[in-house]
GROMACS .gro file of C-alpha atoms in nm:
model
  394
    1LEU     CA    1   0.000   0.000   0.000
    2ASP     CA    2   0.179   0.313  -0.125
    3LEU     CA    3  -0.016   0.639  -0.116
    4SER     CA    4   0.275   0.866  -0.040
    5SER     CA    5   0.291   1.236  -0.126
    6ASN     CA    6  -0.080   1.302  -0.160
    7ILE     CA    7  -0.316   1.521   0.042
    8ILE     CA    8  -0.482   1.244   0.244
    9THR     CA    9  -0.629   1.367   0.570
   10GLY     CA   10  -0.787   1.208   0.874
   11THR     CA   11  -0.672   0.914   1.083
   12LEU     CA   12  -0.542   0.573   0.990
   13PRO     CA   13  -0.838   0.335   0.955
   14SER     CA   14  -0.848   0.043   1.197
   15GLU     CA   15  -0.943  -0.177   0.900
   16LEU     CA   16  -0.576  -0.187   0.804
   17GLY     CA   17  -0.553  -0.461   1.064
   18LEU     CA   18  -0.773  -0.682   0.845
   19MET     CA   19  -0.521  -0.688   0.560
   20SER     CA   20  -0.337  -0.992   0.689
   21THR     CA   21  -0.089  -1.019   0.399
   22LEU     CA   22   0.005  -0.651   0.389
   23GLN     CA   23   0.382  -0.605   0.358
   24GLN     CA   24   0.416  -0.229   0.318
   25ILE     CA   25   0.232   0.075   0.448
   26VAL     CA   26   0.386   0.382   0.285
   27LEU     CA   27   0.185   0.695   0.358
   28ASN     CA   28   0.456   0.953   0.399
   29GLY     CA   29   0.398   1.312   0.286
   30ASN     CA   30   0.028   1.342   0.362
   31ASN     CA   31  -0.179   1.522   0.626
   32LEU     CA   32  -0.269   1.225   0.843
   33ASP     CA   33  -0.323   1.286   1.213
   34GLY     CA   34  -0.429   1.097   1.522
   35THR     CA   35  -0.259   0.793   1.670
   36LEU     CA   36  -0.157   0.455   1.538
   37PRO     CA   37  -0.454   0.212   1.554
   38THR     CA   38  -0.395  -0.081   1.787
   39GLU     CA   39  -0.551  -0.310   1.524
   40LEU     CA   40  -0.233  -0.276   1.322
   41ALA     CA   41  -0.085  -0.545   1.547
   42SER     CA   42  -0.288  -0.798   1.349
   43VAL     CA   43  -0.054  -0.772   1.050
   44HIS     CA   44   0.250  -0.860   1.256
   45GLU     CA   45   0.345  -1.161   1.048
   46SER     CA   46   0.353  -0.984   0.710
   47LEU     CA   47   0.435  -0.617   0.760
   48LEU     CA   48   0.793  -0.525   0.665
   49ILE     CA   49   0.776  -0.150   0.602
   50LEU     CA   50   0.583   0.116   0.796
   51ASP     CA   51   0.648   0.469   0.670
   52LEU     CA   52   0.430   0.745   0.811
   53SER     CA   53   0.690   1.021   0.791
   54SER     CA   54   0.597   1.384   0.721
   55ASN     CA   55   0.245   1.372   0.857
   56ASN     CA   56   0.080   1.502   1.175
   57MET     CA   57   0.072   1.178   1.368
   58GLU     CA   58   0.057   1.236   1.742
   59GLY     CA   59   0.064   1.055   2.072
   60SER     CA   60   0.337   0.822   2.192
   61LEU     CA   61   0.495   0.528   2.016
   62SER     CA   62   0.222   0.269   2.046
   63SER     CA   63   0.296  -0.050   2.237
   64SER     CA   64   0.126  -0.233   1.949
   65LEU     CA   65   0.435  -0.159   1.742
   66SER     CA   66   0.628  -0.415   1.944
   67SER     CA   67   0.417  -0.693   1.797
   68LEU     CA   68   0.534  -0.608   1.443
   69THR     CA   69   0.834  -0.833   1.489
   70ASN     CA   70   0.911  -0.872   1.116
   71LEU     CA   71   0.933  -0.500   1.059
   72GLU     CA   72   1.250  -0.393   0.875
   73LEU     CA   73   1.182  -0.022   0.827
   74LEU     CA   74   1.003   0.209   1.070
   75ASP     CA   75   0.986   0.576   0.975
   76PHE     CA   76   0.795   0.832   1.181
   77HIS     CA   77   1.019   1.134   1.120
   78ASP     CA   78   0.858   1.477   1.089
   79ASN     CA   79   0.546   1.418   1.296
   80ILE     CA   80   0.438   1.542   1.640
   81LEU     CA   81   0.498   1.231   1.846
   82THR     CA   82   0.551   1.272   2.219
   83GLY     CA   83   0.650   1.043   2.504
   84THR     CA   84   0.964   0.835   2.538
   85LEU     CA   85   1.153   0.562   2.358
   86THR     CA   86   1.040   0.250   2.541
   87ASN     CA   87   1.214  -0.084   2.582
   88ASP     CA   88   0.947  -0.238   2.357
   89ILE     CA   89   1.136  -0.113   2.053
   90VAL     CA   90   1.396  -0.389   2.105
   91LYS     CA   91   1.134  -0.649   2.012
   92LEU     CA   92   1.169  -0.527   1.654
   93SER     CA   93   1.485  -0.730   1.614
   94LYS     CA   94   1.480  -0.726   1.233
   95LEU     CA   95   1.483  -0.349   1.201
   96THR     CA   96   1.744  -0.215   0.958
   97SER     CA   97   1.615   0.143   0.953
   98LEU     CA   98   1.465   0.342   1.243
   99SER     CA   99   1.379   0.709   1.182
  100LEU     CA  100   1.213   0.906   1.460
  101SER     CA  101   1.361   1.250   1.395
  102GLU     CA  102   1.175   1.582   1.407
  103ASN     CA  103   0.922   1.493   1.673
  104THR     CA  104   0.895   1.588   2.041
  105LEU     CA  105   1.020   1.265   2.194
  106SER     CA  106   1.172   1.306   2.540
  107GLY     CA  107   1.358   1.104   2.801
  108SER     CA  108   1.676   0.908   2.742
  109ILE     CA  109   1.772   0.646   2.486
  110PRO     CA  110   1.720   0.305   2.652
  111SER     CA  111   2.029   0.086   2.675
  112GLU     CA  112   1.828  -0.210   2.546
  113ILE     CA  113   1.825  -0.051   2.202
  114LEU     CA  114   2.189  -0.154   2.161
  115SER     CA  115   2.069  -0.510   2.102
  116LEU     CA  116   1.922  -0.423   1.759
  117GLU     CA  117   2.196  -0.601   1.569
  118GLU     CA  118   2.047  -0.555   1.220
  119LEU     CA  119   2.010  -0.179   1.246
  120GLU     CA  120   2.192   0.017   0.975
  121LEU     CA  121   2.022   0.359   1.002
  122PHE     CA  122   1.917   0.523   1.330
  123THR     CA  123   1.804   0.886   1.323
  124ILE     CA  124   1.653   1.060   1.626
  125HIS     CA  125   1.764   1.418   1.566
  126SER     CA  126   1.554   1.726   1.643
  127ASN     CA  127   1.368   1.593   1.947
  128VAL     CA  128   1.401   1.684   2.316
  129LEU     CA  129   1.590   1.374   2.426
  130SER     CA  130   1.809   1.405   2.734
  131GLY     CA  131   2.034   1.191   2.953
  132SER     CA  132   2.353   1.029   2.835
  133LEU     CA  133   2.411   0.785   2.553
  134PRO     CA  134   2.375   0.424   2.665
  135ASP     CA  135   2.697   0.232   2.716
  136SER     CA  136   2.734  -0.139   2.661
  137PRO     CA  137   2.849  -0.384   2.930
  138SER     CA  138   3.228  -0.402   2.952
  139ASN     CA  139   3.225  -0.763   2.830
  140SER     CA  140   3.018  -0.685   2.521
  141SER     CA  141   3.178  -0.718   2.180
  142LYS     CA  142   2.873  -0.609   1.978
  143VAL     CA  143   2.715  -0.264   1.972
  144PHE     CA  144   2.511  -0.187   1.660
  145PRO     CA  145   2.746  -0.410   1.457
  146LYS     CA  146   2.586  -0.308   1.124
  147LEU     CA  147   2.504   0.055   1.199
  148LYS     CA  148   2.622   0.294   0.924
  149GLU     CA  149   2.444   0.620   1.017
  150PHE     CA  150   2.360   0.760   1.360
  151GLU     CA  151   2.205   1.107   1.370
  152ALA     CA  152   2.111   1.249   1.709
  153MET     CA  153   2.182   1.620   1.663
  154LYS     CA  154   1.961   1.895   1.806
  155ASN     CA  155   1.867   1.729   2.134
  156PHE     CA  156   1.972   1.776   2.497
  157ILE     CA  157   2.187   1.465   2.528
  158SER     CA  158   2.457   1.506   2.790
  159GLY     CA  159   2.754   1.319   2.934
  160GLN     CA  160   3.059   1.179   2.762
  161LEU     CA  161   3.064   0.978   2.442
  162PRO     CA  162   3.086   0.618   2.574
  163SER     CA  163   3.394   0.411   2.505
  164SER     CA  164   3.173   0.143   2.345
  165ILE     CA  165   3.128   0.375   2.047
  166GLY     CA  166   3.449   0.216   1.923
  167LEU     CA  167   3.255  -0.108   1.875
  168MET     CA  168   3.036   0.046   1.603
  169THR     CA  169   3.296  -0.044   1.345
  170GLU     CA  170   3.069  -0.007   1.039
  171LEU     CA  171   2.974   0.351   1.125
  172GLU     CA  172   3.008   0.595   0.834
  173LEU     CA  173   2.822   0.896   0.974
  174LEU     CA  174   2.806   1.014   1.335
  175ASP     CA  175   2.627   1.342   1.404
  176MET     CA  176   2.567   1.454   1.762
  177SER     CA  177   2.601   1.826   1.706
  178ASN     CA  178   2.392   2.074   1.903
  179ASN     CA  179   2.372   1.871   2.223
  180ARG     CA  180   2.521   1.902   2.572
  181LEU     CA  181   2.803   1.651   2.554
  182THR     CA  182   3.084   1.690   2.807
  183GLY     CA  183   3.426   1.542   2.877
  184ILE     CA  184   3.687   1.457   2.617
  185LEU     CA  185   3.698   1.267   2.291
  186LEU     CA  186   3.825   0.920   2.374
  187SER     CA  187   4.087   0.741   2.169
  188GLU     CA  188   3.829   0.468   2.093
  189ILE     CA  189   3.688   0.693   1.823
  190GLY     CA  190   3.993   0.592   1.623
  191LYS     CA  191   3.845   0.244   1.581
  192LEU     CA  192   3.573   0.376   1.348
  193LEU     CA  193   3.777   0.301   1.037
  194GLN     CA  194   3.478   0.341   0.800
  195LEU     CA  195   3.381   0.684   0.935
  196GLU     CA  196   3.329   0.948   0.666
  197THR     CA  197   3.146   1.222   0.858
  198LEU     CA  198   3.193   1.326   1.221
  199ASN     CA  199   2.985   1.621   1.340
  200LEU     CA  200   3.010   1.707   1.709
  201TYR     CA  201   2.990   2.085   1.684
  202GLU     CA  202   2.812   2.310   1.934
  203ASN     CA  203   2.872   2.093   2.239
  204THR     CA  204   3.031   2.376   2.433
  205ALA     CA  205   3.148   2.159   2.726
  206LEU     CA  206   3.322   1.905   2.501
  207SER     CA  207   3.686   1.973   2.577
  208GLY     CA  208   4.037   1.833   2.600
  209THR     CA  209   4.293   1.775   2.327
  210LEU     CA  210   4.209   1.620   1.991
  211PRO     CA  211   4.308   1.251   2.002
  212LEU     CA  212   4.580   1.145   1.761
  213GLU     CA  213   4.369   0.841   1.673
  214LEU     CA  214   4.099   1.068   1.528
  215PHE     CA  215   4.348   1.200   1.274
  216ALA     CA  216   4.427   0.848   1.158
  217LEU     CA  217   4.080   0.787   1.010
  218GLN     CA  218   4.171   0.781   0.644
  219ASN     CA  219   3.810   0.761   0.515
  220LEU     CA  220   3.706   1.077   0.697
  221GLU     CA  221   3.570   1.344   0.461
  222THR     CA  222   3.402   1.586   0.705
  223LEU     CA  223   3.528   1.672   1.054
  224ASP     CA  224   3.332   1.944   1.235
  225LEU     CA  225   3.418   2.005   1.601
  226SER     CA  226   3.345   2.377   1.593
  227LYS     CA  227   3.208   2.579   1.885
  228ASN     CA  228   3.337   2.338   2.148
  229SER     CA  229   3.613   2.387   2.407
  230HIS     CA  230   3.896   2.178   2.263
  231SER     CA  231   4.250   2.284   2.346
  232GLY     CA  232   4.605   2.189   2.256
  233GLN     CA  233   4.750   2.156   1.908
  234ILE     CA  234   4.602   2.011   1.593
  235PRO     CA  235   4.765   1.666   1.546
  236ASP     CA  236   5.018   1.628   1.266
  237ASN     CA  237   4.858   1.316   1.120
  238ALA     CA  238   4.727   1.383   0.768
  239LEU     CA  239   4.367   1.308   0.675
  240GLU     CA  240   4.415   1.264   0.302
  241SER     CA  241   4.042   1.214   0.223
  242LEU     CA  242   3.927   1.512   0.427
  243GLU     CA  243   3.724   1.777   0.242
  244ILE     CA  244   3.593   1.984   0.535
  245LEU     CA  245   3.795   2.064   0.849
  246ASN     CA  246   3.598   2.293   1.079
  247LEU     CA  247   3.754   2.358   1.420
  248LYS     CA  248   3.643   2.718   1.463
  249GLU     CA  249   3.566   2.874   1.801
  250ASN     CA  250   3.768   2.643   2.023
  251GLU     CA  251   4.082   2.705   2.233
  252LEU     CA  252   4.329   2.541   1.998
  253SER     CA  253   4.687   2.665   1.995
  254GLY     CA  254   5.009   2.601   1.806
  255SER     CA  255   5.060   2.643   1.434
  256ILE     CA  256   4.879   2.514   1.129
  257PRO     CA  257   5.004   2.153   1.089
  258SER     CA  258   5.328   2.135   0.894
  259ASN     CA  259   5.188   1.855   0.678
  260ILE     CA  260   4.880   2.052   0.572
  261HIS     CA  261   4.996   2.001   0.211
  262LEU     CA  262   4.890   1.635   0.240
  263TYR     CA  263   4.524   1.735   0.278
  264LYS     CA  264   4.496   1.740  -0.101
  265LYS     CA  265   4.114   1.704  -0.114
  266LEU     CA  266   4.048   1.982   0.137
  267LYS     CA  267   3.782   2.232   0.031
  268THR     CA  268   3.717   2.410   0.362
  269LEU     CA  269   3.973   2.498   0.629
  270ASP     CA  270   3.803   2.687   0.913
  271LEU     CA  271   4.010   2.766   1.223
  272LYS     CA  272   3.835   3.092   1.312
  273LYS     CA  273   3.859   3.223   1.669
  274ASN     CA  274   4.127   3.001   1.817
  275LYS     CA  275   4.479   3.075   1.942
  276ILE     CA  276   4.666   2.965   1.631
  277THR     CA  277   5.017   3.107   1.597
  278GLY     CA  278   5.303   3.074   1.352
  279THR     CA  279   5.299   3.161   0.983
  280LEU     CA  280   5.090   3.061   0.684
  281PRO     CA  281   5.285   2.760   0.552
  282GLU     CA  282   5.412   2.791   0.197
  283THR     CA  283   5.326   2.424   0.146
  284MET     CA  284   4.957   2.522   0.138
  285GLU     CA  285   5.014   2.559  -0.236
  286SER     CA  286   4.923   2.189  -0.266
  287LEU     CA  287   4.566   2.254  -0.150
  288VAL     CA  288   4.443   2.303  -0.505
  289ASN     CA  289   4.082   2.211  -0.419
  290LEU     CA  290   4.054   2.466  -0.138
  291LYS     CA  291   3.754   2.699  -0.166
  292TYR     CA  292   3.731   2.849   0.182
  293LEU     CA  293   4.035   2.961   0.383
  294LEU     CA  294   3.897   3.091   0.710
  295LEU     CA  295   4.156   3.182   0.973
  296PRO     CA  296   4.038   3.510   1.134
  297TYR     CA  297   4.078   3.604   1.500
  298ASN     CA  298   4.401   3.417   1.566
  299ASP     CA  299   4.765   3.525   1.620
  300ILE     CA  300   4.911   3.424   1.284
  301THR     CA  301   5.225   3.616   1.193
  302GLY     CA  302   5.453   3.661   0.894
  303ALA     CA  303   5.371   3.754   0.536
  304ILE     CA  304   5.104   3.621   0.305
  305PRO     CA  305   5.300   3.368   0.097
  306THR     CA  306   5.312   3.426  -0.278
  307GLN     CA  307   5.210   3.062  -0.321
  308VAL     CA  308   4.852   3.164  -0.234
  309GLY     CA  309   4.815   3.247  -0.603
  310LEU     CA  310   4.825   2.876  -0.684
  311LEU     CA  311   4.500   2.814  -0.493
  312THR     CA  312   4.289   2.911  -0.792
  313ASN     CA  313   3.966   2.754  -0.663
  314LEU     CA  314   3.951   2.986  -0.363
  315GLU     CA  315   3.618   3.166  -0.325
  316GLU     CA  316   3.669   3.314   0.021
  317ILE     CA  317   3.975   3.420   0.220
  318GLN     CA  318   3.925   3.544   0.575
  319ILE     CA  319   4.254   3.611   0.753
  320HIS     CA  320   4.155   3.934   0.922
  321ASP     CA  321   4.234   4.005   1.288
  322ASN     CA  322   4.575   3.842   1.292
  323GLN     CA  323   4.933   3.977   1.300
  324LEU     CA  324   5.021   3.948   0.932
  325VAL     CA  325   5.291   4.179   0.791
  326GLY     CA  326   5.431   4.274   0.455
  327ALA     CA  327   5.258   4.363   0.129
  328ILE     CA  328   4.964   4.195  -0.038
  329PRO     CA  329   5.133   3.967  -0.295
  330THR     CA  330   5.060   4.043  -0.659
  331GLU     CA  331   4.983   3.671  -0.706
  332VAL     CA  332   4.646   3.733  -0.540
  333GLY     CA  333   4.532   3.849  -0.883
  334LEU     CA  334   4.537   3.485  -0.998
  335LEU     CA  335   4.245   3.402  -0.770
  336THR     CA  336   3.976   3.479  -1.025
  337GLN     CA  337   3.708   3.277  -0.842
  338LEU     CA  338   3.745   3.488  -0.527
  339VAL     CA  339   3.421   3.643  -0.398
  340ASP     CA  340   3.525   3.760  -0.050
  341LEU     CA  341   3.870   3.882   0.057
  342GLY     CA  342   3.905   3.978   0.424
  343LEU     CA  343   4.246   4.113   0.528
  344GLY     CA  344   4.145   4.371   0.788
  345SER     CA  345   4.307   4.434   1.126
  346ASN     CA  346   4.658   4.312   1.050
  347LYS     CA  347   4.991   4.493   1.002
  348LEU     CA  348   5.003   4.483   0.623
  349THR     CA  349   5.206   4.751   0.445
  350GLY     CA  350   5.289   4.865   0.094
  351ALA     CA  351   5.058   4.966  -0.190
  352LEU     CA  352   4.751   4.788  -0.319
  353PRO     CA  353   4.858   4.571  -0.613
  354THR     CA  354   4.704   4.659  -0.948
  355GLU     CA  355   4.636   4.286  -0.993
  356LEU     CA  356   4.333   4.327  -0.768
  357GLY     CA  357   4.158   4.442  -1.082
  358LEU     CA  358   4.175   4.084  -1.214
  359LEU     CA  359   3.940   3.955  -0.943
  360SER     CA  360   3.633   3.974  -1.163
  361ASN     CA  361   3.409   3.785  -0.917
  362LEU     CA  362   3.504   3.987  -0.609
  363GLU     CA  363   3.205   4.120  -0.413
  364TYR     CA  364   3.355   4.196  -0.068
  365PHE     CA  365   3.696   4.342   0.010
  366SER     CA  366   3.806   4.454   0.357
  367LEU     CA  367   4.149   4.592   0.444
  368PHE     CA  368   4.066   4.809   0.744
  369SER     CA  369   4.315   4.878   1.025
  370ASN     CA  370   4.639   4.811   0.840
  371ASP     CA  371   4.930   5.032   0.726
  372VAL     CA  372   4.870   5.017   0.352
  373THR     CA  373   4.980   5.329   0.159
  374GLY     CA  374   4.944   5.478  -0.184
  375VAL     CA  375   4.635   5.526  -0.398
  376MET     CA  376   4.354   5.299  -0.502
  377PRO     CA  377   4.454   5.133  -0.831
  378THR     CA  378   4.230   5.240  -1.118
  379GLU     CA  379   4.201   4.871  -1.212
  380VAL     CA  380   3.970   4.821  -0.912
  381GLY     CA  381   3.711   5.009  -1.117
  382LEU     CA  382   3.687   4.702  -1.340
  383LEU     CA  383   3.534   4.498  -1.056
  384THR     CA  384   3.169   4.527  -1.158
  385LYS     CA  385   3.048   4.284  -0.890
  386LEU     CA  386   3.214   4.466  -0.602
  387ALA     CA  387   2.947   4.559  -0.346
  388PHE     CA  388   3.143   4.629  -0.027
  389VAL     CA  389   3.485   4.784   0.037
  390ASN     CA  390   3.630   4.876   0.378
  391LEU     CA  391   3.970   5.049   0.375
  392ASN     CA  392   3.936   5.266   0.682
  393SER     CA  393   4.219   5.321   0.933
  394ASN     CA  394   4.509   5.290   0.690
   0.00000   0.00000   0.00000
């Protein structure tokens, strides 16, 4: 039964329980409301898929769901469900996909849920869940052994990431951003060898140094630990598959890793508002895929290396509010994809290079609070897309 993406209103009819050979109920994207009829328990032997996502279903997760023991997919995301996740959910031992996101579910995640060994997708983001993540017994060797995606962002989950997370060895995506996690990142996270995306941003009490094991995950493509309280230096291990490195608004110190040139797939480097020191490494010339270089509000010193001109895919450079010196290199004119160039509040000197006139896509240019001299090059008049210029206090 597939009546998805229509304008069906009203409640689910109890007569669905009479369809004893029904394998799928797919009614997502309608305007259904009310609660799940208890009569649905009658199709427990046949029903494999129950998708009621993007409706207005309300009430708590019905206890009658626990009788649907052959269910493989259960999707209630984007409804108005309330109540808690009960232990009954573990009776659905054949579940491979469980989506309960974008509801108003509360309480903690029951530890019994760890016994769902067939689960591959588990999304519970955008609820009001609290408490800490369940940990497995110390003698357990299996925790979600097939789980590939776990999304629990935008809740109120607290406590430390449990060490048993290292047992989820098939995990490809872990997103627990916008929660209340505390403590440090344990070295066990380095056991997630299949991990491609790790989002733990906006957990302001998540602190400590970044574990070396995290920077050994060679399948990692996105690492976002921004707006936390991490300290210490960025490890020197190279994540050669990484495309997004976002560590902004932490307490990180030290210099940009000396082996940054090995991050050849990197598209975004965001270290805004840390305590980064040292110079911009010349070896950054190898980052040919880089689009966003975001390093403002640090203590970076030295000159802007001429090699920046080799990063021809750059669309945004923000290195304002540092301690940079010297002149703006003429090679900046090679960055023809550049839209936003922020160099304000440094100690830059010399004249504005005429090559700025080659930046045909430039819309924003700030150079305030420096020691730049001379006149504005007439070539800047060629920048027809330029909408904002700030050159005050020079």
